[in-house]
Amino acid sequence: MPDPVVTRFAPSPTGFLHIGGARTALFNWLYARGRGGKFLLRIEDTDRERSTPEATEAILQGMAWLGLDHDGDVISQFARADRHAEVAHQLLADGKAYKCFSTQEEIAAFRESAKADGKSTLFCSPWRDADPATYPDAPYVIRIKAPQDGVTVIRDQVQGDVTIRNDQLDDMILLRSDGTPVYMLAVVVDDHDMAVTHVIRGDDHLNNAARQMMIYDAMGWSVPVWAHIPLIHGPDGKKLSKRHGALGAQEYQAMGYPASGMRNYLARLGWSHGDDEFFTDEQARNWFDLDGIGKSPARFDFKKLENLCGQHIAIMDDAALRHEIEAYLTAAGEPALTSEKADDLQAAMYCLKDRAKMFPELIEKAHFVLTDRPIELDQKAEKALRSVSDGILSELTPQLQNASWSREELEAVLNAFAAERDTKFGKLAGPLRAALAGRAVTPSVFDMMLVLGREESLARLNDAAEIVRSFTDT
Ligand code: GLU
């Protein structure tokens, strides 16, 4: 039986979870979740100057928003420094690494003379094969013995075979003179100890893979499957800028994109399954494969993101939508809904979610249910009310008074009312929208009446009748 799939996301906590990192996390999550595997989270916090707890928190929150749950505890790379050092010492004991006593000045002098001679400036330490009896009592680093000839081939699932000549690789430092491990060692030891089978990450790490393979080989560990994914570019093909979407995951939440739409869009950024643009989480988990990852950089496109988000909002469960909108309001720094209003919003959801691409748009449409009497009229609504003749609304209310509050009957009453006045219902719709919502763009008049109920609808119509009267009075 093949090993169970284990993937990981290994962000450095030096800033928020940016969109590229979120996509890397998503790809790893999809790959593991679609195969009954594990998805692990390792915080690469070895750079003590640049790593902050706030950044770790932002990464965790961004992942939580995107629903990218990880297995087991969050692993801190820094906390594992002793284990990294242990591996360096093991390589030393096995003769795969050596103590190097060269000073910074000696290394600089080596480089200068190599440059003058037109030779490679990669440092060749005189200590590589030195007799330990000659070791001075001085600080040293531990360097790996890199292979000196031949080639290293990275069998990458996205980039294909990438061949690097070994004479381009130097005897990389594993342990600094203060005993701290270097990042490259930490990554390999952690991936090995965490039993990571697949490393899916940005192709800015492709060069590291060759150096990391040296450590795997020296330790006799099996190399994971590599998949280095092209970075995300802006719509103009240039490096992603803030204006073009290089924002933190939480900023997307605060702008009002639903997480499911974001997941769908991020999955499509650099990966494809035939011509499918819109898909559910389940489909993404079933379909996601390394074969579908493209070789060229994906371009970020807000329009496509919005389109997909609209489609996801439309199929979301009403209760789930309500909870996500409540979380969105908090993320956006907007006042929270009372539980009564949130209930009303949920009840109205069926007539709101069809055409809203993002939450602000949905909330705008929900205005009729979130607002209270007296309804404030916007300019268009006021104009619509000014267009009706005096009395029309007050004639309508008694007829509605006795209607059973069903869609069929409301339609019948309003159509008959319009016909009696030799007009079409469409002519009445504007003023009715204005009366019920104070706005011109709303769900249908019938949906609003059904959601608001008889009492509230009639009260709003009466209020509007009053306003119309005041127009004619003045
Ligand atoms: N910490 C690295 C980064 O944030 C990722 C390293 C890796 O995935 O191997 O870019």
XYZ file of N, CA and C in Angstrom, residues 242-368:
381
model
N -0.835 45.358 -5.006
C -1.988 45.471 -4.098
C -3.271 45.758 -4.866
N -3.160 46.677 -5.824
C -4.320 47.068 -6.617
C -4.869 45.878 -7.397
N -3.988 44.956 -7.716
C -4.390 43.800 -8.509
C -4.652 42.554 -7.675
N -4.836 42.741 -6.385
C -5.282 41.604 -5.588
C -4.293 41.047 -4.582
N -3.092 41.666 -4.481
C -2.113 41.139 -3.513
C -2.480 41.582 -2.104
N -3.569 41.051 -1.627
C -4.070 41.461 -0.322
C -4.113 40.252 0.594
N -4.331 40.519 1.871
C -4.438 39.414 2.815
C -5.800 38.732 2.697
N -5.824 37.451 3.060
C -7.081 36.695 2.989
C -8.184 37.415 3.755
N -7.824 37.974 4.904
C -8.869 38.621 5.700
C -9.416 39.888 5.059
N -8.602 40.499 4.221
C -9.118 41.678 3.521
C -10.208 41.263 2.530
N -10.041 40.087 1.963
C -11.081 39.574 1.063
C -12.349 39.288 1.850
N -12.170 38.775 3.056
C -13.351 38.538 3.892
C -14.038 39.866 4.193
N -13.221 40.867 4.542
C -13.795 42.161 4.906
C -14.424 42.872 3.703
N -14.001 42.504 2.497
C -14.621 43.102 1.304
C -15.947 42.424 0.990
N -16.173 41.256 1.574
C -17.472 40.604 1.400
C -17.513 39.496 0.371
N -16.377 38.845 0.155
C -16.393 37.662 -0.717
C -16.706 36.440 0.147
N -17.563 35.547 -0.314
C -17.818 34.338 0.466
C -16.629 33.377 0.353
N -16.356 32.671 1.435
C -15.178 31.793 1.463
C -15.257 30.699 0.396
N -16.457 30.177 0.152
C -16.552 29.083 -0.823
C -16.205 29.581 -2.229
N -16.629 30.808 -2.544
C -16.315 31.388 -3.848
C -14.818 31.648 -3.967
N -14.259 32.106 -2.871
C -12.814 32.379 -2.849
C -12.032 31.079 -3.056
N -12.482 30.027 -2.398
C -11.798 28.727 -2.565
C -11.873 28.274 -4.022
N -13.064 28.395 -4.587
C -13.259 27.992 -5.980
C -12.318 28.788 -6.882
N -12.295 30.104 -6.654
C -11.470 30.940 -7.522
C -9.975 30.640 -7.333
N -9.553 30.503 -6.092
C -8.132 30.226 -5.831
C -7.718 28.876 -6.426
N -8.642 27.910 -6.388
C -8.320 26.597 -6.967
C -8.102 26.738 -8.476
N -8.867 27.641 -9.074
C -8.750 27.839 -10.530
C -7.536 28.688 -10.913
N -6.918 29.291 -9.934
C -5.753 30.133 -10.208
C -4.526 29.250 -10.371
N -4.337 28.735 -11.551
C -3.151 27.921 -11.777
C -3.456 26.443 -11.852
N -4.703 26.073 -11.610
C -5.072 24.660 -11.749
C -6.371 24.604 -12.544
N -6.530 23.565 -13.351
C -7.793 23.468 -14.080
C -8.236 22.024 -14.173
N -9.527 21.867 -14.342
C -10.140 20.566 -14.557
C -11.005 20.751 -15.784
N -10.462 20.410 -16.945
C -11.181 20.665 -18.197
C -11.564 22.129 -18.278
N -12.817 22.370 -18.662
C -13.281 23.759 -18.789
C -14.068 24.204 -17.572
N -14.059 23.405 -16.518
C -14.886 23.749 -15.356
C -14.381 25.003 -14.663
N -15.273 25.975 -14.532
C -14.932 27.191 -13.808
C -15.552 27.145 -12.420
N -16.841 26.806 -12.405
C -17.566 26.774 -11.140
C -17.604 25.338 -10.633
N -17.236 25.143 -9.382
C -17.386 23.802 -8.797
C -17.543 23.914 -7.289
N -18.053 22.857 -6.724
C -18.263 22.835 -5.268
C -16.971 22.352 -4.600
N -16.945 22.469 -3.278
C -15.782 21.985 -2.528
C -15.590 20.495 -2.763
N -16.700 19.798 -2.795
C -16.597 18.351 -2.953
C -15.992 17.994 -4.313
N -16.465 18.694 -5.336
C -15.891 18.439 -6.659
C -14.403 18.779 -6.670
N -14.059 19.906 -6.047
C -12.643 20.304 -6.035
C -11.800 19.231 -5.349
N -12.297 18.714 -4.243
C -11.537 17.671 -3.524
C -11.384 16.424 -4.392
N -12.454 16.076 -5.091
C -12.387 14.871 -5.922
C -11.526 15.058 -7.160
N -11.522 16.256 -7.682
C -10.836 16.489 -8.958
C -9.385 16.909 -8.817
N -9.057 17.538 -7.707
C -7.747 18.193 -7.632
C -6.611 17.187 -7.811
N -5.713 17.535 -8.700
C -4.569 16.674 -8.949
C -3.396 17.550 -9.374
N -2.185 17.006 -9.248
C -1.011 17.803 -9.620
C -0.913 17.954 -11.144
N -1.498 17.000 -11.863
C -1.458 17.073 -13.331
C -2.131 18.325 -13.884
N -3.124 18.797 -13.164
C -3.905 19.930 -13.669
C -3.274 21.286 -13.379
N -2.119 21.295 -12.722
C -1.471 22.579 -12.398
C -0.681 23.051 -13.618
N -0.927 24.287 -14.005
C -0.282 24.825 -15.209
C 1.139 25.289 -14.936
N 1.904 25.408 -16.014
C 3.315 25.792 -15.876
C 3.522 27.291 -15.890
N 2.520 28.011 -16.437
C 2.751 29.457 -16.511
C 1.955 30.165 -15.412
N 2.416 31.336 -15.023
C 1.773 32.039 -13.917
C 0.298 32.336 -14.190
N -0.530 32.146 -13.196
C -1.949 32.463 -13.324
C -2.128 33.969 -13.176
N -3.175 34.494 -13.777
C -3.442 35.934 -13.662
C -4.667 36.181 -12.802
N -4.505 37.050 -11.849
C -5.600 37.339 -10.928
C -6.626 38.244 -11.608
N -7.887 37.868 -11.490
C -8.933 38.598 -12.195
C -10.149 38.761 -11.272
N -10.337 39.988 -10.804
C -11.436 40.257 -9.859
C -12.803 39.921 -10.442
N -12.965 40.144 -11.744
C -14.272 39.883 -12.377
C -14.648 38.405 -12.252
N -13.670 37.543 -12.536
C -13.937 36.102 -12.451
C -14.225 35.709 -11.013
N -13.457 36.296 -10.117
C -13.674 36.004 -8.687
C -15.110 36.355 -8.306
N -15.542 37.549 -8.714
C -16.895 37.984 -8.360
C -17.961 37.086 -8.970
N -17.757 36.716 -10.206
C -18.726 35.834 -10.863
C -18.895 34.526 -10.110
N -17.764 33.936 -9.754
C -17.824 32.663 -9.038
C -18.470 32.860 -7.674
N -18.144 33.972 -7.035
C -18.706 34.225 -5.704
C -20.227 34.323 -5.797
N -20.712 35.004 -6.837
C -22.162 35.119 -7.023
C -22.803 33.746 -7.156
N -22.168 32.887 -7.900
C -22.735 31.543 -8.086
C -22.718 30.752 -6.776
N -21.700 30.977 -5.975
C -21.653 30.257 -4.694
C -22.690 30.787 -3.713
N -22.862 32.109 -3.699
C -23.882 32.682 -2.808
C -25.239 32.083 -3.166
N -25.488 31.959 -4.465
C -26.801 31.475 -4.920
C -27.103 30.048 -4.453
N -26.067 29.232 -4.286
C -26.358 27.842 -3.893
C -26.156 27.589 -2.400
N -25.749 28.632 -1.683
C -25.487 28.399 -0.257
C -26.757 28.206 0.539
N -26.633 27.411 1.561
C -27.718 27.190 2.496
C -28.006 28.512 3.239
N -29.290 28.832 3.452
C -29.652 30.135 4.028
C -29.025 30.383 5.404
N -29.045 29.344 6.236
C -28.503 29.525 7.594
C -26.994 29.750 7.532
N -26.325 29.002 6.668
C -24.868 29.152 6.537
C -24.541 30.555 6.016
N -25.353 31.017 5.095
C -25.167 32.343 4.520
C -25.331 33.417 5.594
N -26.354 33.260 6.407
C -26.591 34.216 7.491
C -25.365 34.276 8.400
N -24.808 33.116 8.776
C -23.659 33.119 9.679
C -22.440 33.734 9.013
N -22.283 33.457 7.745
C -21.115 34.017 7.071
C -21.248 35.533 6.917
N -22.472 35.985 6.687
C -22.683 37.435 6.568
C -22.442 38.112 7.923
N -22.865 37.472 8.986
C -22.620 38.051 10.314
C -21.107 38.163 10.563
N -20.360 37.124 10.173
C -18.897 37.159 10.341
C -18.284 38.234 9.439
N -18.860 38.384 8.257
C -18.372 39.418 7.340
C -18.539 40.806 7.956
N -19.716 41.054 8.556
C -19.968 42.374 9.142
C -18.933 42.681 10.229
N -18.615 41.672 11.035
C -17.598 41.865 12.074
C -16.252 42.169 11.423
N -15.894 41.371 10.407
C -14.592 41.558 9.745
C -14.509 42.936 9.098
N -15.654 43.438 8.615
C -15.665 44.734 7.921
C -15.794 45.898 8.905
N -15.925 45.571 10.192
C -16.065 46.623 11.193
C -17.436 47.281 11.172
N -18.424 46.582 10.628
C -19.796 47.116 10.580
C -20.528 46.702 11.858
N -21.562 47.449 12.238
C -22.312 47.037 13.434
C -22.948 45.659 13.238
N -22.994 44.904 14.316
C -23.574 43.553 14.236
C -25.093 43.649 14.111
N -25.707 42.623 13.562
C -27.170 42.562 13.476
C -27.715 42.057 14.801
N -28.862 42.543 15.195
C -29.516 41.935 16.359
C -29.951 40.540 15.917
N -30.219 39.666 16.871
C -30.567 38.306 16.436
C -31.916 38.320 15.717
N -32.763 39.285 16.079
C -34.048 39.410 15.384
C -33.845 39.767 13.905
N -32.972 40.742 13.691
C -32.708 41.161 12.305
C -32.036 40.037 11.521
N -31.138 39.328 12.208
C -30.458 38.225 11.522
C -31.464 37.143 11.145
N -32.439 36.916 12.024
C -33.505 35.948 11.695
C -34.283 36.430 10.469
N -34.623 37.724 10.466
C -35.374 38.283 9.331
C -34.562 38.145 8.043
N -33.277 38.427 8.165
C -32.401 38.329 6.997
C -32.411 36.894 6.461
N -32.324 35.962 7.365
C -32.310 34.549 6.946
C -33.623 34.186 6.247
N -34.733 34.703 6.795
C -36.035 34.398 6.195
C -36.139 34.996 4.791
N -35.456 36.135 4.593
C -35.529 36.800 3.283
C -34.500 36.249 2.298
N -33.597 35.444 2.791
C -32.436 35.033 1.993
C -32.819 34.460 0.627
N -33.934 33.731 0.596
C -34.297 33.074 -0.661
C -34.465 34.080 -1.807
N -34.892 35.309 -1.467
C -35.096 36.271 -2.552
C -33.933 37.258 -2.684
N -32.870 37.027 -1.936
C -31.730 37.947 -1.987
C -30.519 37.332 -2.659
N -30.405 36.007 -2.515
C -29.113 35.397 -2.821
C -28.902 35.094 -4.295
N -29.952 35.244 -5.077
C -29.844 34.843 -6.467
C -28.882 35.655 -7.313
N -28.897 36.944 -7.121
C -28.086 37.746 -8.029
C -27.004 38.575 -7.342
N -26.747 38.297 -6.060
C -25.722 39.090 -5.371
C -24.363 38.433 -5.555
N -23.378 39.233 -5.997
C -22.048 38.667 -6.223
C -21.211 38.680 -4.954
N -21.531 39.665 -4.110
C -20.758 39.807 -2.878
C -21.720 40.185 -1.769
N -21.247 40.106 -0.529
C -22.143 40.385 0.590
C -22.654 41.834 0.650
N -21.831 42.841 0.339
C -22.378 44.195 0.399
C -23.588 44.361 -0.532
N -23.514 43.732 -1.679
C -24.621 43.814 -2.635
C -25.859 43.113 -2.069
N -25.635 41.989 -1.432
C -26.752 41.244 -0.839
C -27.391 42.062 0.291
N -26.539 42.705 1.076
C -27.057 43.496 2.194
C -27.833 44.706 1.676
N -27.353 45.245 0.579
C -28.061 46.367 -0.038
C -29.485 45.918 -0.438
N -29.560 44.741 -1.029
C -30.880 44.230 -1.409
C -31.733 43.895 -0.189
N -31.053 43.581 0.905
C -31.775 43.207 2.128
C -32.224 44.428 2.918
N -31.949 45.606 2.374
C -32.258 46.827 3.120
C -33.695 46.833 3.637
N -34.627 46.360 2.803
C -36.048 46.431 3.199
C -36.329 45.667 4.490
